[in-house]
Amino acid sequence: MSGYSKWDREAYVERVGGPDEAERRRRTLMARVDGYQLAEIRRQRGLTQSDIAEIMGVTKGRVSQIERGEAFTVDVVSRCVEALGGELRLLADFGDHTYKVSSEQLRAS
């Protein structure tokens, strides 16, 4: 017999205060995961938070917020990815076709 039980999503949603709160928590967790991955890429490239801050024109504290998922808008992520030497590619999927938003369009907004 296993010590594990099946996850009850409905009970979780009720416990945290409803579907809106459950979704907010899911988005927060995903931002943390994505921020952690950006931090890993930075470390793999031998860069410090100060290096990225200088390239982005922000404070080291702001880079720390990004890497913790606390400042995670499309614009912020795009600027961070570019500071790391990459390009953010935003793709909208309509089922029968896709639309790619270029990083230049993200910066212009």
Coordinates of N, CA and C in Angstrom, one line a residue:
M1 N 0.8 -1.2 0.0 CA 0.0 0.0 0.0 C 0.9 1.2 0.0
S2 N 0.5 2.2 -0.8 CA 1.3 3.4 -1.0 C 0.9 4.5 0.0
G3 N 1.8 5.3 0.4 CA 1.5 6.4 1.3 C 1.0 7.7 0.6
Y4 N 0.8 7.5 -0.7 CA 0.3 8.7 -1.5 C -1.2 8.6 -1.8
S5 N -1.8 9.7 -1.8 CA -3.2 9.8 -2.2 C -3.4 10.6 -3.4
K6 N -4.4 10.4 -4.1 CA -4.7 11.2 -5.4 C -5.0 12.6 -5.0
W7 N -4.4 13.5 -5.8 CA -4.6 14.9 -5.6 C -6.1 15.3 -5.9
D8 N -6.7 16.0 -5.0 CA -8.1 16.4 -5.2 C -8.1 17.9 -5.5
R9 N -8.2 18.2 -6.8 CA -8.1 19.6 -7.2 C -9.3 20.5 -6.7
E10 N -10.5 19.9 -6.7 CA -11.6 20.7 -6.1 C -11.4 21.0 -4.7
A11 N -10.9 20.1 -3.9 CA -10.6 20.4 -2.5 C -9.6 21.5 -2.3
Y12 N -8.5 21.4 -3.2 CA -7.5 22.4 -3.2 C -8.0 23.8 -3.5
V13 N -8.8 23.9 -4.6 CA -9.4 25.2 -5.0 C -10.3 25.8 -3.9
E14 N -11.0 24.9 -3.2 CA -11.9 25.4 -2.1 C -11.0 25.8 -0.9
R15 N -10.0 25.1 -0.6 CA -9.1 25.4 0.5 C -8.4 26.7 0.3
V16 N -8.0 27.1 -0.9 CA -7.2 28.3 -1.1 C -8.1 29.5 -1.3
G17 N -9.4 29.3 -1.4 CA -10.3 30.4 -1.6 C -11.0 30.6 -2.9
G18 N -11.0 29.6 -3.7 CA -11.7 29.7 -5.0 C -10.8 29.6 -6.2
P19 N -11.4 29.5 -7.4 CA -10.6 29.4 -8.6 C -9.7 30.5 -9.0
D20 N -10.1 31.8 -8.6 CA -9.3 32.9 -9.0 C -8.0 32.9 -8.2
E21 N -8.1 32.5 -6.9 CA -6.9 32.4 -6.1 C -6.0 31.2 -6.5
A22 N -6.6 30.1 -6.8 CA -5.9 29.0 -7.3 C -5.1 29.3 -8.6
E23 N -5.7 30.1 -9.5 CA -5.1 30.5 -10.7 C -3.9 31.5 -10.4
R24 N -4.2 32.4 -9.5 CA -3.1 33.4 -9.1 C -1.9 32.6 -8.6
R25 N -2.1 31.6 -7.8 CA -1.0 30.9 -7.2 C -0.3 30.1 -8.3
R26 N -1.0 29.5 -9.3 CA -0.4 28.8 -10.4 C 0.5 29.7 -11.2
R27 N 0.0 30.9 -11.5 CA 0.8 31.9 -12.3 C 2.0 32.3 -11.5
T28 N 1.9 32.5 -10.2 CA 3.0 32.9 -9.3 C 4.1 31.8 -9.4
L29 N 3.7 30.6 -9.2 CA 4.6 29.4 -9.3 C 5.3 29.4 -10.6
M30 N 4.6 29.5 -11.7 CA 5.2 29.4 -13.0 C 6.2 30.6 -13.2
A31 N 5.9 31.8 -12.7 CA 6.8 32.9 -12.9 C 8.1 32.6 -12.1
R32 N 8.0 32.0 -10.9 CA 9.2 31.6 -10.1 C 10.0 30.6 -10.9
V33 N 9.4 29.6 -11.5 CA 10.1 28.6 -12.3 C 10.8 29.2 -13.4
D34 N 10.1 30.1 -14.2 CA 10.7 30.7 -15.3 C 11.8 31.6 -14.9
G35 N 11.7 32.4 -13.8 CA 12.7 33.2 -13.3 C 13.9 32.4 -12.9
Y36 N 13.7 31.3 -12.3 CA 14.8 30.4 -11.9 C 15.6 30.0 -13.1
Q37 N 14.9 29.6 -14.2 CA 15.5 29.2 -15.4 C 16.4 30.3 -16.0
L38 N 15.9 31.6 -16.0 CA 16.7 32.7 -16.5 C 17.9 32.9 -15.6
A39 N 17.8 32.7 -14.3 CA 19.0 32.8 -13.5 C 20.0 31.7 -13.8
E40 N 19.5 30.5 -14.1 CA 20.4 29.4 -14.5 C 21.1 29.7 -15.8
I41 N 20.4 30.3 -16.7 CA 21.1 30.7 -18.0 C 22.1 31.7 -17.7
R42 N 21.8 32.7 -16.9 CA 22.8 33.7 -16.5 C 24.0 33.1 -16.0
R43 N 23.9 32.2 -15.0 CA 25.0 31.6 -14.4 C 25.8 30.8 -15.4
Q44 N 25.1 30.0 -16.2 CA 25.8 29.2 -17.2 C 26.7 30.1 -18.2
R45 N 26.2 31.3 -18.4 CA 27.0 32.2 -19.3 C 28.0 33.0 -18.5
G46 N 28.2 32.7 -17.2 CA 29.2 33.4 -16.4 C 28.9 34.8 -16.1
L47 N 27.7 35.2 -16.1 CA 27.3 36.6 -15.8 C 26.7 36.7 -14.4
T48 N 26.9 37.9 -13.8 CA 26.4 38.2 -12.5 C 25.1 39.0 -12.7
Q49 N 24.3 39.1 -11.6 CA 23.1 39.9 -11.6 C 23.5 41.4 -12.0
S50 N 24.7 41.8 -11.5 CA 25.1 43.2 -11.7 C 25.4 43.4 -13.2
D51 N 26.0 42.3 -13.9 CA 26.2 42.4 -15.3 C 24.9 42.6 -16.1
I52 N 23.9 41.8 -15.7 CA 22.6 41.9 -16.4 C 22.0 43.2 -16.1
A53 N 22.1 43.7 -14.9 CA 21.5 45.0 -14.5 C 22.1 46.1 -15.3
E54 N 23.4 46.1 -15.5 CA 24.0 47.1 -16.3 C 23.6 47.1 -17.7
I55 N 23.5 45.9 -18.3 CA 23.0 45.8 -19.7 C 21.6 46.3 -19.9
M56 N 20.7 45.9 -18.9 CA 19.3 46.3 -19.0 C 19.1 47.7 -18.5
G57 N 20.0 48.3 -17.8 CA 19.8 49.7 -17.3 C 18.9 49.7 -16.1
V58 N 19.0 48.7 -15.3 CA 18.2 48.6 -14.1 C 19.1 48.3 -12.9
T59 N 18.5 48.2 -11.7 CA 19.3 47.8 -10.5 C 19.5 46.3 -10.4
K60 N 20.5 46.0 -9.7 CA 20.7 44.5 -9.4 C 19.5 44.0 -8.6
G61 N 18.9 44.8 -7.8 CA 17.7 44.3 -7.1 C 16.5 44.0 -8.0
R62 N 16.4 44.8 -9.1 CA 15.4 44.5 -10.1 C 15.7 43.1 -10.8
V63 N 16.9 42.9 -11.1 CA 17.3 41.6 -11.7 C 16.9 40.4 -10.7
S64 N 17.2 40.7 -9.5 CA 16.9 39.7 -8.5 C 15.3 39.4 -8.4
Q65 N 14.6 40.5 -8.5 CA 13.1 40.3 -8.6 C 12.7 39.5 -9.8
I66 N 13.3 39.8 -10.9 CA 13.0 39.0 -12.2 C 13.3 37.6 -12.0
E67 N 14.4 37.3 -11.4 CA 14.8 35.9 -11.2 C 14.0 35.2 -10.1
R68 N 13.4 35.9 -9.3 CA 12.4 35.3 -8.3 C 11.0 35.2 -8.8
G69 N 10.8 35.7 -10.0 CA 9.5 35.7 -10.6 C 8.5 36.8 -10.1
E70 N 9.1 37.8 -9.5 CA 8.3 38.9 -8.9 C 8.0 40.0 -9.9
A71 N 8.8 40.1 -10.9 CA 8.6 41.1 -11.9 C 8.7 40.4 -13.3
F72 N 7.6 39.9 -13.7 CA 7.6 39.0 -14.9 C 6.6 39.3 -15.9
T73 N 6.7 40.5 -16.5 CA 5.9 40.9 -17.6 C 6.6 40.5 -18.9
V74 N 5.9 40.5 -20.0 CA 6.5 40.2 -21.3 C 7.6 41.1 -21.6
D75 N 7.4 42.4 -21.4 CA 8.5 43.4 -21.6 C 9.7 43.1 -20.8
V76 N 9.5 42.9 -19.5 CA 10.7 42.6 -18.6 C 11.4 41.4 -19.1
V77 N 10.7 40.3 -19.4 CA 11.3 39.0 -19.8 C 12.0 39.2 -21.1
S78 N 11.4 40.0 -22.0 CA 12.1 40.2 -23.3 C 13.4 40.9 -23.1
R79 N 13.4 42.0 -22.3 CA 14.7 42.7 -22.0 C 15.7 41.9 -21.3
C80 N 15.3 41.0 -20.4 CA 16.2 40.1 -19.7 C 16.8 39.1 -20.7
V81 N 16.0 38.5 -21.5 CA 16.4 37.5 -22.4 C 17.4 38.2 -23.4
E82 N 17.2 39.4 -23.9 CA 18.1 40.1 -24.8 C 19.4 40.4 -24.0
A83 N 19.3 40.7 -22.8 CA 20.6 41.0 -22.0 C 21.4 39.7 -21.9
L84 N 20.7 38.6 -21.9 CA 21.4 37.3 -21.8 C 21.9 36.8 -23.2
G85 N 21.6 37.6 -24.2 CA 22.1 37.3 -25.6 C 21.1 36.5 -26.4
G86 N 19.9 36.4 -25.9 CA 18.8 35.7 -26.6 C 17.8 36.6 -27.2
E87 N 16.8 36.0 -27.8 CA 15.6 36.7 -28.4 C 14.4 36.0 -27.9
L88 N 13.4 36.8 -27.4 CA 12.2 36.2 -26.9 C 11.3 36.1 -28.2
R89 N 10.7 35.0 -28.3 CA 9.7 34.8 -29.4 C 8.4 34.5 -28.9
L90 N 7.5 35.4 -29.1 CA 6.1 35.2 -28.6 C 5.2 34.7 -29.8
L91 N 4.5 33.6 -29.5 CA 3.8 32.9 -30.5 C 2.3 32.8 -30.1
A92 N 1.4 33.3 -30.9 CA 0.0 33.1 -30.7 C -0.5 32.0 -31.5
D93 N -1.2 31.0 -30.9 CA -1.7 29.8 -31.6 C -3.2 29.9 -31.7
F94 N -3.7 29.9 -33.0 CA -5.1 30.0 -33.3 C -5.6 28.7 -33.7
G95 N -4.9 27.6 -33.6 CA -5.3 26.3 -34.0 C -5.0 26.1 -35.5
D96 N -5.6 26.8 -36.3 CA -5.4 26.7 -37.8 C -4.2 27.5 -38.3
H97 N -3.8 28.4 -37.5 CA -2.5 29.2 -37.9 C -1.9 29.8 -36.6
T98 N -0.7 30.3 -36.7 CA 0.0 30.9 -35.6 C 0.5 32.3 -36.1
Y99 N 0.7 33.1 -35.1 CA 1.2 34.5 -35.4 C 2.4 34.7 -34.4
K100 N 3.5 35.1 -35.0 CA 4.7 35.4 -34.3 C 4.9 36.9 -34.1
V101 N 5.0 37.3 -32.8 CA 5.3 38.7 -32.5 C 6.8 38.8 -32.4
S102 N 7.3 39.7 -33.1 CA 8.8 39.9 -33.1 C 9.2 40.7 -31.8
S103 N 10.4 40.5 -31.4 CA 10.9 41.2 -30.2 C 10.9 42.7 -30.4
E104 N 11.1 43.1 -31.7 CA 11.0 44.6 -32.0 C 9.6 45.1 -31.7
Q105 N 8.6 44.4 -31.9 CA 7.2 44.8 -31.6 C 7.0 44.9 -30.1
L106 N 7.7 44.0 -29.4 CA 7.5 44.0 -27.9 C 8.2 45.2 -27.3
R107 N 9.3 45.6 -27.9 CA 10.0 46.8 -27.4 C 9.3 48.1 -27.7
A108 N 8.6 48.1 -28.9 CA 7.9 49.3 -29.3 C 6.7 49.6 -28.5
S109 N 6.2 48.7 -27.7 CA 5.0 48.9 -27.0 C 5.2 49.7 -25.7

